[in-house]
Tab-separated table of C-alpha atoms and ligand atoms in Angstrom:
chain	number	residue	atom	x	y	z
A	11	UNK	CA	-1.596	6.871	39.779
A	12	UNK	CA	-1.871	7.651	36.265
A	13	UNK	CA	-0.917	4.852	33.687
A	14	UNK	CA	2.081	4.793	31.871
A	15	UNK	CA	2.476	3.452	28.459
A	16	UNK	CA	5.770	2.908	27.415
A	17	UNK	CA	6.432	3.834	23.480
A	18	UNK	CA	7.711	0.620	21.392
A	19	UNK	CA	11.895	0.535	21.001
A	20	UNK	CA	12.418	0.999	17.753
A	21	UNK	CA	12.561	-1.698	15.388
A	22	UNK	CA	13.771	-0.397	11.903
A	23	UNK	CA	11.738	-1.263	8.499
A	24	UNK	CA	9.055	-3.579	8.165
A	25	UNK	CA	7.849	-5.411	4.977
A	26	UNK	CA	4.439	-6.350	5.150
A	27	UNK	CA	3.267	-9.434	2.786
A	28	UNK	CA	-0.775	-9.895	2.197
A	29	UNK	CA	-1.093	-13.593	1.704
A	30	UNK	CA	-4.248	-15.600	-0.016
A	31	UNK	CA	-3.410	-18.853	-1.637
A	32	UNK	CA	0.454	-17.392	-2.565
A	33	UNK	CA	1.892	-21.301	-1.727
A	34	UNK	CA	4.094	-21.203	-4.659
A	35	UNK	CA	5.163	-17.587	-4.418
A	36	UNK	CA	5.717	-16.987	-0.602
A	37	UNK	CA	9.131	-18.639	0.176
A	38	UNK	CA	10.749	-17.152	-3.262
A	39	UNK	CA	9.478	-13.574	-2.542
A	40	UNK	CA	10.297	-13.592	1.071
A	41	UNK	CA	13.883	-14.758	-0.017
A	42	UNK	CA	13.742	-11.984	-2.440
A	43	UNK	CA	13.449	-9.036	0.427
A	44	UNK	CA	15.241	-10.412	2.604
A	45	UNK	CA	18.297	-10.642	0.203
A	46	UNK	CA	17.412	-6.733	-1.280
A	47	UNK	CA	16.980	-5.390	2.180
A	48	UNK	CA	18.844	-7.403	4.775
A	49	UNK	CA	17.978	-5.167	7.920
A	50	UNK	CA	14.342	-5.061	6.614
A	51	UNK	CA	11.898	-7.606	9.038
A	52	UNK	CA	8.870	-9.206	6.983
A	53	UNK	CA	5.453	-9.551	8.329
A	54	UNK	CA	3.227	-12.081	5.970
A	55	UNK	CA	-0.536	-11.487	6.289
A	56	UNK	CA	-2.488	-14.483	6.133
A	57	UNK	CA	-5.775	-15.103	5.716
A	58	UNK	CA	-6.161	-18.536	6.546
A	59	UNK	CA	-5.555	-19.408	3.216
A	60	UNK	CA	-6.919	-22.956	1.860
A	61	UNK	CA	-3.500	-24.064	0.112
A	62	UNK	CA	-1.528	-23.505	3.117
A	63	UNK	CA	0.277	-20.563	2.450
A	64	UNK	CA	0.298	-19.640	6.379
A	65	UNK	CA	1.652	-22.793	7.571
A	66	UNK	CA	4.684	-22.332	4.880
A	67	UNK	CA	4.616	-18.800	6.157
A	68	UNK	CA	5.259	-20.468	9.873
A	69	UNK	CA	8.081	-22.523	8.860
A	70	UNK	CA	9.911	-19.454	7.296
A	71	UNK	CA	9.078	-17.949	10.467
A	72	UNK	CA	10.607	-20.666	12.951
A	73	UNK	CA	13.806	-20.606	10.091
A	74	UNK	CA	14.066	-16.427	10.321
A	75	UNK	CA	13.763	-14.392	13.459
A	76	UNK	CA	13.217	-11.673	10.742
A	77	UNK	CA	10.409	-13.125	9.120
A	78	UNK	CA	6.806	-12.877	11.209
A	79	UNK	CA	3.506	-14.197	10.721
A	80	UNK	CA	0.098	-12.211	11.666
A	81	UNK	CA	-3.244	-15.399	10.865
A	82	UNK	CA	-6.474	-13.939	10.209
A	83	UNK	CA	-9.070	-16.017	10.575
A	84	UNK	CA	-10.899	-15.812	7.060
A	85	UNK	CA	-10.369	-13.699	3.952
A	86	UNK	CA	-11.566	-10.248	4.587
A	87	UNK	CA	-9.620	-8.369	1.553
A	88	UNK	CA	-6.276	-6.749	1.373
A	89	UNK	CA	-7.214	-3.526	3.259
A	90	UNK	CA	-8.652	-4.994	6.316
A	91	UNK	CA	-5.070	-7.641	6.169
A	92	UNK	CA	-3.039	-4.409	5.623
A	93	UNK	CA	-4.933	-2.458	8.949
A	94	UNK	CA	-4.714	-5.612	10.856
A	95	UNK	CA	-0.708	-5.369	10.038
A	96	UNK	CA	-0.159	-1.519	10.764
A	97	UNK	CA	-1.706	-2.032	13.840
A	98	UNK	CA	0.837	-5.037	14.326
A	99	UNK	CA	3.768	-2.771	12.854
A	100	UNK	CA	2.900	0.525	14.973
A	101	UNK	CA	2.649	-1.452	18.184
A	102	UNK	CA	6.016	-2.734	18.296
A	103	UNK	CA	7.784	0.267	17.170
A	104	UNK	CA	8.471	-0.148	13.269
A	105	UNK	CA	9.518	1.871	11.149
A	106	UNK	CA	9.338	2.708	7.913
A	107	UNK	CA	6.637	0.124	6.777
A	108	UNK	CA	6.485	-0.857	3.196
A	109	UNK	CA	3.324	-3.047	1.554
A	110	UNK	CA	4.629	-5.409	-0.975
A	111	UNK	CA	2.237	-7.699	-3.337
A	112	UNK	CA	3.496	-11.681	-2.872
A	113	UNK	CA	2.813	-12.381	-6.164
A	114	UNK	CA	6.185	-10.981	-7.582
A	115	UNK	CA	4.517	-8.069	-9.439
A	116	UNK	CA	6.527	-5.876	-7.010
A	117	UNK	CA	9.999	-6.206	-7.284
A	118	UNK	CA	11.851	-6.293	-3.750
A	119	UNK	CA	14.855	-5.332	-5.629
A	120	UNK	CA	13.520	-2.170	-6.149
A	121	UNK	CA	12.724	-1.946	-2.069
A	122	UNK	CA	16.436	0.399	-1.608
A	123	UNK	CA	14.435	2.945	-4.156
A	124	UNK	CA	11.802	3.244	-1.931
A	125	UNK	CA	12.943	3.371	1.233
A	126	UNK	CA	16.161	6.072	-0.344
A	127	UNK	CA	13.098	8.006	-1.213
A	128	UNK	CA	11.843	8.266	1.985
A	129	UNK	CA	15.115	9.539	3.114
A	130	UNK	CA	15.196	12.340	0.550
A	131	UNK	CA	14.214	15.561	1.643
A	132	UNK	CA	13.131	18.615	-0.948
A	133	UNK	CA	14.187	22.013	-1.104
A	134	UNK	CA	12.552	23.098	2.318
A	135	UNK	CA	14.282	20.017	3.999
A	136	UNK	CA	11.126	18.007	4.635
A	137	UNK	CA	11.188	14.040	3.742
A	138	UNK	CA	7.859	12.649	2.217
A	139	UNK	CA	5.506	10.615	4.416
A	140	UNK	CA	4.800	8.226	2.120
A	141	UNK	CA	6.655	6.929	-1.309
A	142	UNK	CA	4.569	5.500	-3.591
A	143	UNK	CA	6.334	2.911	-6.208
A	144	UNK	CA	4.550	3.984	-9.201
A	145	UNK	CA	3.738	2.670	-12.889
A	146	UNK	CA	2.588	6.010	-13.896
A	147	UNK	CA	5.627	8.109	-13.823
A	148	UNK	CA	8.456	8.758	-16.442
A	149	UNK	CA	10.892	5.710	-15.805
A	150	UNK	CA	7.976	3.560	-14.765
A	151	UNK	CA	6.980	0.397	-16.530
A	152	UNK	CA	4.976	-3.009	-16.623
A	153	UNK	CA	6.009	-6.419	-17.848
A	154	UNK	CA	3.204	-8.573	-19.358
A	155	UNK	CA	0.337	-7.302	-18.778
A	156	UNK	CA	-2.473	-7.417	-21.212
A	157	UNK	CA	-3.740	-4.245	-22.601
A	158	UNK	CA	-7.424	-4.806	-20.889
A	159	UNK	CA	-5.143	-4.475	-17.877
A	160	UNK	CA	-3.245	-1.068	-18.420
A	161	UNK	CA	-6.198	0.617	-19.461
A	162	UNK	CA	-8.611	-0.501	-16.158
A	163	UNK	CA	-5.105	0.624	-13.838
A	164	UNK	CA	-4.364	3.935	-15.841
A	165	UNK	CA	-8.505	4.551	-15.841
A	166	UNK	CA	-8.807	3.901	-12.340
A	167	UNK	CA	-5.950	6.387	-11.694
A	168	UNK	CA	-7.269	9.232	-13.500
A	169	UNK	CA	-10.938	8.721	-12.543
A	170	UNK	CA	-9.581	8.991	-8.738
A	171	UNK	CA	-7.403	12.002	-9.673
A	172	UNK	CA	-10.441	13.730	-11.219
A	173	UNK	CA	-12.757	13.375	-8.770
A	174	UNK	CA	-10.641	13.757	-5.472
A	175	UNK	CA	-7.898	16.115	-6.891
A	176	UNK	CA	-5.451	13.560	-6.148
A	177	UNK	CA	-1.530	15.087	-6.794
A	178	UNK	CA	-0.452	11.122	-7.501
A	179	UNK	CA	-0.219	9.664	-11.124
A	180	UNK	CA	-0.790	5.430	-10.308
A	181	UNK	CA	-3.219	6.115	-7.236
A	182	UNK	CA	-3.952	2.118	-7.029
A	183	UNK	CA	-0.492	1.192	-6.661
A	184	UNK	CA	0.068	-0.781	-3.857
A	185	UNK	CA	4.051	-0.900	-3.544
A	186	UNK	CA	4.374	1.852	-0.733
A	187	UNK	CA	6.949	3.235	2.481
A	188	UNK	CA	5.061	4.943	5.023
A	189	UNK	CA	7.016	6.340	7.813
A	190	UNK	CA	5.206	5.101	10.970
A	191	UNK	CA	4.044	8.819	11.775
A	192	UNK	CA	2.048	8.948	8.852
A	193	UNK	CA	0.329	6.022	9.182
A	194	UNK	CA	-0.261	7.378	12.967
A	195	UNK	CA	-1.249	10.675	11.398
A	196	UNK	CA	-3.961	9.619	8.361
A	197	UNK	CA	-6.605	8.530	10.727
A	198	UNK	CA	-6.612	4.755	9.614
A	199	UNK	CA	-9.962	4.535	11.310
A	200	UNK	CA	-11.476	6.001	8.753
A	201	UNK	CA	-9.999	3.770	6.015
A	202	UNK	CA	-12.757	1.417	5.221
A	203	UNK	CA	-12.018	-0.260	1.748
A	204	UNK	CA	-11.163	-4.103	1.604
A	205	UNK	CA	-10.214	-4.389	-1.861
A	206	UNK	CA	-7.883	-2.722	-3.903
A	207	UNK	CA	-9.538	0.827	-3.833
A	208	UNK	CA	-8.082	0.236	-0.381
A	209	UNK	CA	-5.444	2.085	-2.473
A	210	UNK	CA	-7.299	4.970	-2.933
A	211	UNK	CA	-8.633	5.007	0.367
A	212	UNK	CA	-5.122	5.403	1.642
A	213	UNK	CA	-3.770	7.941	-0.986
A	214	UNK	CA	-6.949	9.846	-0.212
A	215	UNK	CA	-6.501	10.275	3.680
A	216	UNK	CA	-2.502	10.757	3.246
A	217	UNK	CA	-3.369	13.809	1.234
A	218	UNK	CA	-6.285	14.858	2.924
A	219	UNK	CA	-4.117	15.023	6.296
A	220	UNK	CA	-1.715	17.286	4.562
A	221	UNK	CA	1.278	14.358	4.390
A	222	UNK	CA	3.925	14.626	1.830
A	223	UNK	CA	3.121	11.839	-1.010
A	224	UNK	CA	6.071	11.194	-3.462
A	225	UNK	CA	6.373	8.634	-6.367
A	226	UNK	CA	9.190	6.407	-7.484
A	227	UNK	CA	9.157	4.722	-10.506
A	228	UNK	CA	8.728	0.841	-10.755
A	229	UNK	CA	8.774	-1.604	-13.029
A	230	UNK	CA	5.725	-3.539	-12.209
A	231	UNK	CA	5.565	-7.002	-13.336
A	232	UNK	CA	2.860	-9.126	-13.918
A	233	UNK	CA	2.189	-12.462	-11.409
A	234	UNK	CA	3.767	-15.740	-12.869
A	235	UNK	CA	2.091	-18.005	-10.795
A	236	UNK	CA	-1.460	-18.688	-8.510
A	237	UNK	CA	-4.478	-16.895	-9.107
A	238	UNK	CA	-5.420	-12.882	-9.306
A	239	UNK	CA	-7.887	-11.992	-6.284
A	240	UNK	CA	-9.092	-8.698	-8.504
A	241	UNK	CA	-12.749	-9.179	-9.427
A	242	UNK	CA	-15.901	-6.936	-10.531
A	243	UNK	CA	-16.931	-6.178	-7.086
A	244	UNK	CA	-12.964	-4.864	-6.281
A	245	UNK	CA	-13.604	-3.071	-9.054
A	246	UNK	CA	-17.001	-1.828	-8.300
A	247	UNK	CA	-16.418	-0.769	-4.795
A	248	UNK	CA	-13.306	1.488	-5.786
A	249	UNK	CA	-15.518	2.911	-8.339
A	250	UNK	CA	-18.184	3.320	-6.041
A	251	UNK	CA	-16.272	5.008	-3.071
A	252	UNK	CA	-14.826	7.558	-5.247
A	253	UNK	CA	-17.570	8.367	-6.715
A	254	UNK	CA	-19.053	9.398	-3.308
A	255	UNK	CA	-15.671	10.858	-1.825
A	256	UNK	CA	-15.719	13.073	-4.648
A	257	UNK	CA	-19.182	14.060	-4.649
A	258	UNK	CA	-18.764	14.772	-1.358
A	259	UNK	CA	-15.822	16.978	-1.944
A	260	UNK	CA	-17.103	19.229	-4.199
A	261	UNK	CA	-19.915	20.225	-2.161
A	262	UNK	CA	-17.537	20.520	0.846
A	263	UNK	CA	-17.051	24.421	2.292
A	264	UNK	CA	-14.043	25.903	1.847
A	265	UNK	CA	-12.645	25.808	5.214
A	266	UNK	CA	-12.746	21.944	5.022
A	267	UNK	CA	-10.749	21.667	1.789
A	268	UNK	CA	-7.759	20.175	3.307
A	269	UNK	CA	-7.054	17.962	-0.009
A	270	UNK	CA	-6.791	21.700	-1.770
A	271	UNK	CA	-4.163	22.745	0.414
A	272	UNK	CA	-2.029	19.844	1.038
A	273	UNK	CA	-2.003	19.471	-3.102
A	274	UNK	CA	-0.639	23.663	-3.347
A	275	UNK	CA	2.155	22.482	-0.644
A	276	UNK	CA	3.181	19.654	-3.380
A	277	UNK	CA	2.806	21.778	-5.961
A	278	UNK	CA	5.145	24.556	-4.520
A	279	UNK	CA	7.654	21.435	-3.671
A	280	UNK	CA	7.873	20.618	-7.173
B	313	GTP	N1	-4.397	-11.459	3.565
B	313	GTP	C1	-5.008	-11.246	2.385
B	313	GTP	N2	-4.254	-11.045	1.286
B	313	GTP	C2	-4.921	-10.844	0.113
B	313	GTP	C3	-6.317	-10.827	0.007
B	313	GTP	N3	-6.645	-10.589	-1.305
B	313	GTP	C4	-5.480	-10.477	-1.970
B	313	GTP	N4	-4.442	-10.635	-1.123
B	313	GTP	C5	-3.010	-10.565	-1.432
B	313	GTP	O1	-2.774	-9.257	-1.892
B	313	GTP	C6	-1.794	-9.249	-2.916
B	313	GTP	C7	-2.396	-8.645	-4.190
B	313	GTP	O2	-3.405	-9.509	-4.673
B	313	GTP	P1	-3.544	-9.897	-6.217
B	313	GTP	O3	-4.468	-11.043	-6.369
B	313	GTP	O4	-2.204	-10.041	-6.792
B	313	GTP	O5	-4.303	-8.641	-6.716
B	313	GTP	P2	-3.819	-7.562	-7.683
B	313	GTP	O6	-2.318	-7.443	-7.626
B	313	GTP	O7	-4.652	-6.363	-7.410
B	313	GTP	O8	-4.291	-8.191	-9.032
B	313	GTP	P3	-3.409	-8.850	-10.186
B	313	GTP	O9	-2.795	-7.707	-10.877
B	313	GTP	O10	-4.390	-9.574	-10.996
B	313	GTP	O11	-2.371	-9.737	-9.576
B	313	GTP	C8	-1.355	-10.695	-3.089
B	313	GTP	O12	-0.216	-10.911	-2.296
B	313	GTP	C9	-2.557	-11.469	-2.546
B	313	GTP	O13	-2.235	-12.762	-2.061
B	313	GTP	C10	-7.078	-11.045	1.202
B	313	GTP	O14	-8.300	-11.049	1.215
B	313	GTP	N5	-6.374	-11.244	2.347
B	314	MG	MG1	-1.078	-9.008	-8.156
């Protein structure tokens, strides 16, 4: 008798929140989403964070049937929290699933523009796969940040669009919908990033599987309170794997160049 698997019920839209040492910002933010997009569910990431931030994420948990908590058991970086929680997400059938910062510098208010965007479909009737809440494009903004700041995001952008061809203007960001096929289609296994070129990683295997990749703009505003996990080695390691996704690339043959043709079928959409 051959096993049957039974596919997950579906759940509707899932918010996922990356948590390390966010104390003072979880409960306001999860308030936030939960007030912007009311038949949204919220999944908080913890790493076993040292101030406690997954206990507080418990007792928002027992107070919210909504609100859900997936422990890690040490700090492994934002992309292995955010694989850990598609993985969570895809098993139990939800769907859209949006990554949100907890630090405030992405505004849940602004969750209806991304998940509307999802729901708009072009010219040839196909919705995008993935929305990215962008800085980068005409309407987008930031609050407070200094100018060291811009520069590093808006370098870091156009250094990845360079080298991988990349049809996205803020190719860090990391305010995002994915429908739960395209997370399903963009062969997550091969996502290997922890830190914030985790962003990359993922814009980089959406296009390369030939998904649709839209951007919304956001006003992105700079954390009030706790402490910035971004450091030289983040920095470093994005620089460093698209350096070598890009080498590799260009000296790809021609039959592999999927990035090539999924950024002509954006192009045409435009
Ligand atoms: N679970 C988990 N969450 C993390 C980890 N590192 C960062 N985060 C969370 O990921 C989100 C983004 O981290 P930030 O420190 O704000 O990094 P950033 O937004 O790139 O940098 P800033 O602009 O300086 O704030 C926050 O909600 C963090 O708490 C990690 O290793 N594990
Ligand atoms: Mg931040």
């Amino acid at each position: 008798m051959s096993a049957h698997v039974e596919p997950p019920s579906p759940q509707g839209a899932l918010v996922v929140i990356p948590t390390f040492d966010e104390r003072e910002n979880l409960a306001p933010i999860v308030a936030r989403v939960r007030a912007a997009a009311p038949a949204a569910s919220v999944l908080v990431v913890d790493d076993d964070s040292p101030d406690g931030t997954g206990v507080l994420a418990d007792e928002l948990a027992a107070a919210d049937a909504a609100v859900h908590v997936l422990h890690r058991t040490g700090k492994e970086g934002l992309g292995a929290a955010y694989l850990a929680a598609f993985d969570w997400a895809l098993e139990r059938g939800f769907d859209p699933i949006v990554q949100l910062d907890a630090d405030g510098s992405h505004r849940p208010e602004q969750l209806p523009d991304l998940l509307g965007a999802l729901e708009l479909a072009d010219a040839s009737g196909r919705r995008p796969d993935v929305v990215i809440g962008s800085r980068w494009v005409p309407g987008g903004s930031i609050v407070n940040w200094p100018r060291r700041r811009v520069w590093l995001s808006k370098a870091g952008s156009s250094y990845a669009r360079w080298m991988l061809g990349l049809p996205v203007r803020d190719a860090t960001a990391g305010y995002r919908a994915f429908r739960a096929d395209a997370l399903r289609a963009l062969h997550l296994e091969d996502v290997h990033t922890r830190g914030y070129g985790f962003q990359v990683d993922m814009t980089w295997h959406a296009v390369m599987a030939g998904l649709s990749v839209v951007e919304v703009p956001i006003t992105f505003v700079e954390r009030e309170r706790g402490r910035s996990k971004m450091s030289a080695g983040i920095v470093l390691e994005a620089m460093g794997r698209v350096t070598g996704w890009g080498i590799a690339r260009r000296f790809r043959r021609p039959g592999q160049a999927a990035t090539a043709a999924s950024t002509e079928r954006r192009r045409s959409r435009a």
